[in-house]
Coordinates of C-alpha atoms and ligand atoms in Angstrom, one line a residue:
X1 CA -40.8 -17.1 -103.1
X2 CA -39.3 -14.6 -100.4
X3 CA -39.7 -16.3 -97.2
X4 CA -41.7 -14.4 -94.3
X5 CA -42.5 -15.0 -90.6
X6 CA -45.1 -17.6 -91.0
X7 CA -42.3 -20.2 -92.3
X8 CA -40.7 -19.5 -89.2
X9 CA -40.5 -21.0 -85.8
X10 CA -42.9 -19.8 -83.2
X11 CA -40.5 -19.5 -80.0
X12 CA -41.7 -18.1 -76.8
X13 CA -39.2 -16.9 -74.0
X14 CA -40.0 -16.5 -70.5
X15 CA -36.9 -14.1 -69.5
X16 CA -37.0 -14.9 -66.3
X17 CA -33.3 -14.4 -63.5
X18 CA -32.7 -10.9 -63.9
X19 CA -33.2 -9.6 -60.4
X20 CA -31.4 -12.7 -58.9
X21 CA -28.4 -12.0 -61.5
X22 CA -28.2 -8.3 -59.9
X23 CA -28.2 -9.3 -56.4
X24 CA -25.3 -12.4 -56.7
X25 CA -23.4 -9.5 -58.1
X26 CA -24.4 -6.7 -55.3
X27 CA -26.4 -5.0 -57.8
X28 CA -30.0 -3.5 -57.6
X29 CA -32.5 -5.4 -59.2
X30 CA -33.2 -2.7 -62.1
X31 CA -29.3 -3.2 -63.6
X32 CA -30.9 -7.0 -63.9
X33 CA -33.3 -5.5 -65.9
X34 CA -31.2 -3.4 -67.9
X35 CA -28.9 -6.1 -68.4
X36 CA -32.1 -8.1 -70.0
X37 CA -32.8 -5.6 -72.4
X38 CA -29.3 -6.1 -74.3
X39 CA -30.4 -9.9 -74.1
X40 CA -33.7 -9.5 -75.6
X41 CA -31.4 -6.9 -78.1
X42 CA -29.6 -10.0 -79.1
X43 CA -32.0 -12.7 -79.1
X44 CA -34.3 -10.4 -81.7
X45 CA -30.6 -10.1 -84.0
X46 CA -29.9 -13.8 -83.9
X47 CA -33.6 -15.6 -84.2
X48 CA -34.3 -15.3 -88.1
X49 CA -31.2 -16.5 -88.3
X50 CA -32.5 -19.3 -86.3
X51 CA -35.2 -20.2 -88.2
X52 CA -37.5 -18.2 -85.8
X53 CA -40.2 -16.7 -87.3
X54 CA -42.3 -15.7 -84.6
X55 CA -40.1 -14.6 -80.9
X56 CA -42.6 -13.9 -78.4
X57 CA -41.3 -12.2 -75.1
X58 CA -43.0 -12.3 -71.6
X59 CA -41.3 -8.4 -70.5
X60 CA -44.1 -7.4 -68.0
X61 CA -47.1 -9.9 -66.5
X62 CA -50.0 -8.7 -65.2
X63 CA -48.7 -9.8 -61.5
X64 CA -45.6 -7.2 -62.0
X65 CA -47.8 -4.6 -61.2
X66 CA -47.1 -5.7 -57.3
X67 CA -43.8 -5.4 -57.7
X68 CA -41.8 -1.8 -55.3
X69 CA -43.3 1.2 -57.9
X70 CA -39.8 2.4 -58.7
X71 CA -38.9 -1.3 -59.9
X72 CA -42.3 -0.8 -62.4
X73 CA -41.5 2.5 -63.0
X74 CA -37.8 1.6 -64.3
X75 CA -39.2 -1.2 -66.2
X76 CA -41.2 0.9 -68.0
X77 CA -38.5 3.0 -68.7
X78 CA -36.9 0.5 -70.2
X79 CA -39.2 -0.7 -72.6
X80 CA -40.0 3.2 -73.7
X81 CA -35.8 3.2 -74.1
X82 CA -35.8 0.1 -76.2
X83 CA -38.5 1.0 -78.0
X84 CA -36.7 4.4 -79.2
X85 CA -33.7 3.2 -79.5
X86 CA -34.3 0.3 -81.5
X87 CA -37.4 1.3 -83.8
X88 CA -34.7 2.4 -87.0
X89 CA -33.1 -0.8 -86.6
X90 CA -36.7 -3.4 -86.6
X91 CA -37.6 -1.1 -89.8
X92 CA -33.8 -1.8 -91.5
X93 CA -34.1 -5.8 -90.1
X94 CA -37.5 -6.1 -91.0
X95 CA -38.7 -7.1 -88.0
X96 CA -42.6 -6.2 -87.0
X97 CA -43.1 -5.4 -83.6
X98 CA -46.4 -5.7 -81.6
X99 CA -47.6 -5.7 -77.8
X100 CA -49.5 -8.3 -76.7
X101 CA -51.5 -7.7 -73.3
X102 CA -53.6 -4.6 -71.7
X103 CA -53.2 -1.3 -72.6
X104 CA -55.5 0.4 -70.4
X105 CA -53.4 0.6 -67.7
X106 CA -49.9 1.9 -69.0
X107 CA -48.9 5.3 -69.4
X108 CA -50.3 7.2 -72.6
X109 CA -46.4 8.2 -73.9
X110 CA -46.2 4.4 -73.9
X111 CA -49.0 3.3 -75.7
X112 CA -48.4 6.6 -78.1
X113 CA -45.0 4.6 -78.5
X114 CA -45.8 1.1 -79.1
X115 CA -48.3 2.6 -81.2
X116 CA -46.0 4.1 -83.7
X117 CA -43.7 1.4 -83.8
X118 CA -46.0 -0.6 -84.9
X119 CA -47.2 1.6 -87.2
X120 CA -43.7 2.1 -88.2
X121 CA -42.3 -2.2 -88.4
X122 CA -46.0 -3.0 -89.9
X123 CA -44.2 -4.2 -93.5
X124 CA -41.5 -6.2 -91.9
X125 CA -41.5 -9.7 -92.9
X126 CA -38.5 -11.2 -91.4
X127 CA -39.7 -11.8 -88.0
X128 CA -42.7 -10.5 -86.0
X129 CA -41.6 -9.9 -82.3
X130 CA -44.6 -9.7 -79.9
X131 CA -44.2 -8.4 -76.8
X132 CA -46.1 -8.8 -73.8
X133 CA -46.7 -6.0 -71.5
X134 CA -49.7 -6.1 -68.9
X135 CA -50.5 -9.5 -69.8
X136 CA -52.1 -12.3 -68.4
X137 CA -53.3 -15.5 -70.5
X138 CA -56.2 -16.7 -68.8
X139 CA -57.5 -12.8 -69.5
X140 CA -56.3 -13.0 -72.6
X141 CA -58.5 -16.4 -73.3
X142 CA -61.2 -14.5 -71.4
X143 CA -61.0 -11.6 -73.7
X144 CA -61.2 -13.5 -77.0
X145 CA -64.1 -15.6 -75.9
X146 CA -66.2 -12.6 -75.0
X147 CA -65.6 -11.2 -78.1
X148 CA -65.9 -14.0 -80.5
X149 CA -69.6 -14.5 -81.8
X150 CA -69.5 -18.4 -81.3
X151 CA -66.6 -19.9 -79.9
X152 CA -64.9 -22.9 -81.8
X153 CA -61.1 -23.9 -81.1
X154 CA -60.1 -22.6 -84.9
X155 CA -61.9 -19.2 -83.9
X156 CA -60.0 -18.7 -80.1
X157 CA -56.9 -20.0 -81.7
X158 CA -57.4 -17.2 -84.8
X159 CA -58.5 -14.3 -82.3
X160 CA -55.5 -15.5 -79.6
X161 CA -52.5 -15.3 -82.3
X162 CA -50.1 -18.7 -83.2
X163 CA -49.6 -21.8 -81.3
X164 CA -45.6 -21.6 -79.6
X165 CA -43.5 -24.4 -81.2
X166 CA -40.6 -23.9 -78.5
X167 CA -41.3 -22.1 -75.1
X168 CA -37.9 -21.5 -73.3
X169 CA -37.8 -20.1 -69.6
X170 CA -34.4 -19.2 -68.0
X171 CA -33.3 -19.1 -64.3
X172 CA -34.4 -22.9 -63.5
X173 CA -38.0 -22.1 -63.3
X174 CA -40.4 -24.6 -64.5
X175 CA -43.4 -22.7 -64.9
X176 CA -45.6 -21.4 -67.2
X177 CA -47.0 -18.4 -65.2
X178 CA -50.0 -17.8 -66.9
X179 CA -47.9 -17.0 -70.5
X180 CA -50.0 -18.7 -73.6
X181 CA -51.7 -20.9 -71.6
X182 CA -53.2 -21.9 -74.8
X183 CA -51.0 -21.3 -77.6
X184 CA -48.7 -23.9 -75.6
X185 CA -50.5 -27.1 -75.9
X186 CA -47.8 -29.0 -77.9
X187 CA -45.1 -26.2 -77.4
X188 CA -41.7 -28.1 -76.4
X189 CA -41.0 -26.5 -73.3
X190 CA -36.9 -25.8 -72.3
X191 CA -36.0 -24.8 -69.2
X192 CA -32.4 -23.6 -68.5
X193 CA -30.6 -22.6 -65.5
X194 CA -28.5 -19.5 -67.7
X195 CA -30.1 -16.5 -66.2
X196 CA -31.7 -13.9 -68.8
X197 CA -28.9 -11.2 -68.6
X198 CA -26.4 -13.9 -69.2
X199 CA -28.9 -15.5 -72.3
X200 CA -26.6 -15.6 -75.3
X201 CA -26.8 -16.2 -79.0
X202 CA -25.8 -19.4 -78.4
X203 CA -28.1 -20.6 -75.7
X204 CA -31.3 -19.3 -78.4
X205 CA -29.5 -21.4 -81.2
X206 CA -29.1 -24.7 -78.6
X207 CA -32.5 -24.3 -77.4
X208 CA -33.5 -24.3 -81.1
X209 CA -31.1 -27.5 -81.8
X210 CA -32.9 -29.0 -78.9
X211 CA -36.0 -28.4 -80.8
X212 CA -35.1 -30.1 -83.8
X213 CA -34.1 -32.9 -82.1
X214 CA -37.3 -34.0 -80.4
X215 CA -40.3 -36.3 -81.8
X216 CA -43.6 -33.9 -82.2
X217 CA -45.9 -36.5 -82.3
X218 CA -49.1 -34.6 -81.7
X219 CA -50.8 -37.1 -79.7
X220 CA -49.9 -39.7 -82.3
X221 CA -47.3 -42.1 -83.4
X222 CA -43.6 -41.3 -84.8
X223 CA -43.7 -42.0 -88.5
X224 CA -40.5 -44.4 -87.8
X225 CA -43.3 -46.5 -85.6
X226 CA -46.3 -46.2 -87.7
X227 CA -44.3 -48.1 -90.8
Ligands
LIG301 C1 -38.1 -11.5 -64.8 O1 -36.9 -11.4 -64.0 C2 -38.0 -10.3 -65.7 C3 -38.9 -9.4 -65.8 C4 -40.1 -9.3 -64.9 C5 -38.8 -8.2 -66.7 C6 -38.3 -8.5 -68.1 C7 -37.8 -7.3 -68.7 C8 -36.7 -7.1 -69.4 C9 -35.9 -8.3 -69.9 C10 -36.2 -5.8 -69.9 C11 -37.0 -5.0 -70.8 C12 -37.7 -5.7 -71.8 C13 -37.7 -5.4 -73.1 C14 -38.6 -6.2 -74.1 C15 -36.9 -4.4 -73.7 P1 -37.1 -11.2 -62.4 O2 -37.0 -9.8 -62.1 O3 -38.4 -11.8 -62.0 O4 -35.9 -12.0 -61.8 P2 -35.9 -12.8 -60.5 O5 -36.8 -13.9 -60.6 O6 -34.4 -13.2 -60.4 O7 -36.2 -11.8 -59.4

């Protein structure tokens, strides 16, 4: 049986450090932020290697938009640039693509963009990378429960997408920041201090060793105790 995303891993990533990695080195915040882009580059190359099935990235929350308007403006740049630049290469890797989040509020040439690549990556199989732009999870919970005819865990957790296995936040932040509030409810969380720009192969495949080495007990015993 060819293997596909839903054998995978569900890691999250929180790609937090990129404006404090600019300033220790005198830099403004936006070569941070271009810096993150090569990492997010290589963390999409290295995950199904990984095991990763599923890589969901937190790129823009709804609270960016109070962030200086040339620092919004620039990262939208750069998620237009990756988007073009990178599209041939999901297809080849088969990688899907989708955004996660509001729509409404970015610029149409974007949404015309993340349309077409998802149009474009909707037959990969390898790995589906959601990105979240304009998003919030408690709106995100809001939305689904509006729209769902009778709300029942299975039917928010059908209409919300797949519960994270491993959620990873860089910079030596410990929060979740409203990011799937409730697709994390038995994610292993890591927290490390590497800042995103500095996020390596490496770092994803410890993080996922880390994983591997902790007891998911749901709630309930380890089977070593329950013998
Ligand atoms: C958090 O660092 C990072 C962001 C708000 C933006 C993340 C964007 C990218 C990694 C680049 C584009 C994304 C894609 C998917 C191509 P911060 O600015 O809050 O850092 P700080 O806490 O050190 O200020």
């Amino acid at each position: 049986m060819t293997s596909t995303f839903q054998d995978g891993l569900h890691a999250a990533i929180i790609m937090d450090g990129n404006g404090r990695w600019a300033t220790a080195r005198g830099l403004p915040r936006i070569a941070g932020h271009r810096r993150g882009a090569e990492s997010v580059r290589r963390a999409v190359e290295a995950a199904p290697s990984l095991g990763i099935g599923v890589l969901t990235l937190y790129a823009f929350s709804e609270d960016n938009w109070r962030r200086p308007p040339r620092e919004v403006s620039a990262l939208m740049r750069l998620l237009s640039r990756y988007l073009i630049d990178e599209c041939d290469r999901l297809i080849a890797n088969g990688v899907r693509l989708q955004a996660i989040g509001r729509r409404d509020r970015l610029s149409a040439p974007l949404v015309s963009l993340l349309e077409t690549v998802e149009r474009k990556t909707a037959h990969g199989k390898k790995l589906l990378l959601r990105i979240a732009i304009d998003y919030s999870s408690r709106q995100a919970i809001l939305d689904a429960a509006r729209n769902l005819k009778s709300v029942d865990e299975d039917a928010l957790s059908q209409a919300l997408g797949p519960d994270v296995d491993l959620l990873i936040r860089t910079s030596g932040e410990q929060r979740l920041s409203d990011f799937l509030l409730w697709e994390c409810a038995y994610a292993e969380m890591i927290f490390t201090p590497r800042m995103w720009p500095d996020f390596s192969k490496a770092d994803l495949a410890a993080a996922v060793e880390e994983y591997h080495r902790r007891d998911r007990r749901f709630g309930a015993v380890s089977a070593a105790q329950s013998a």
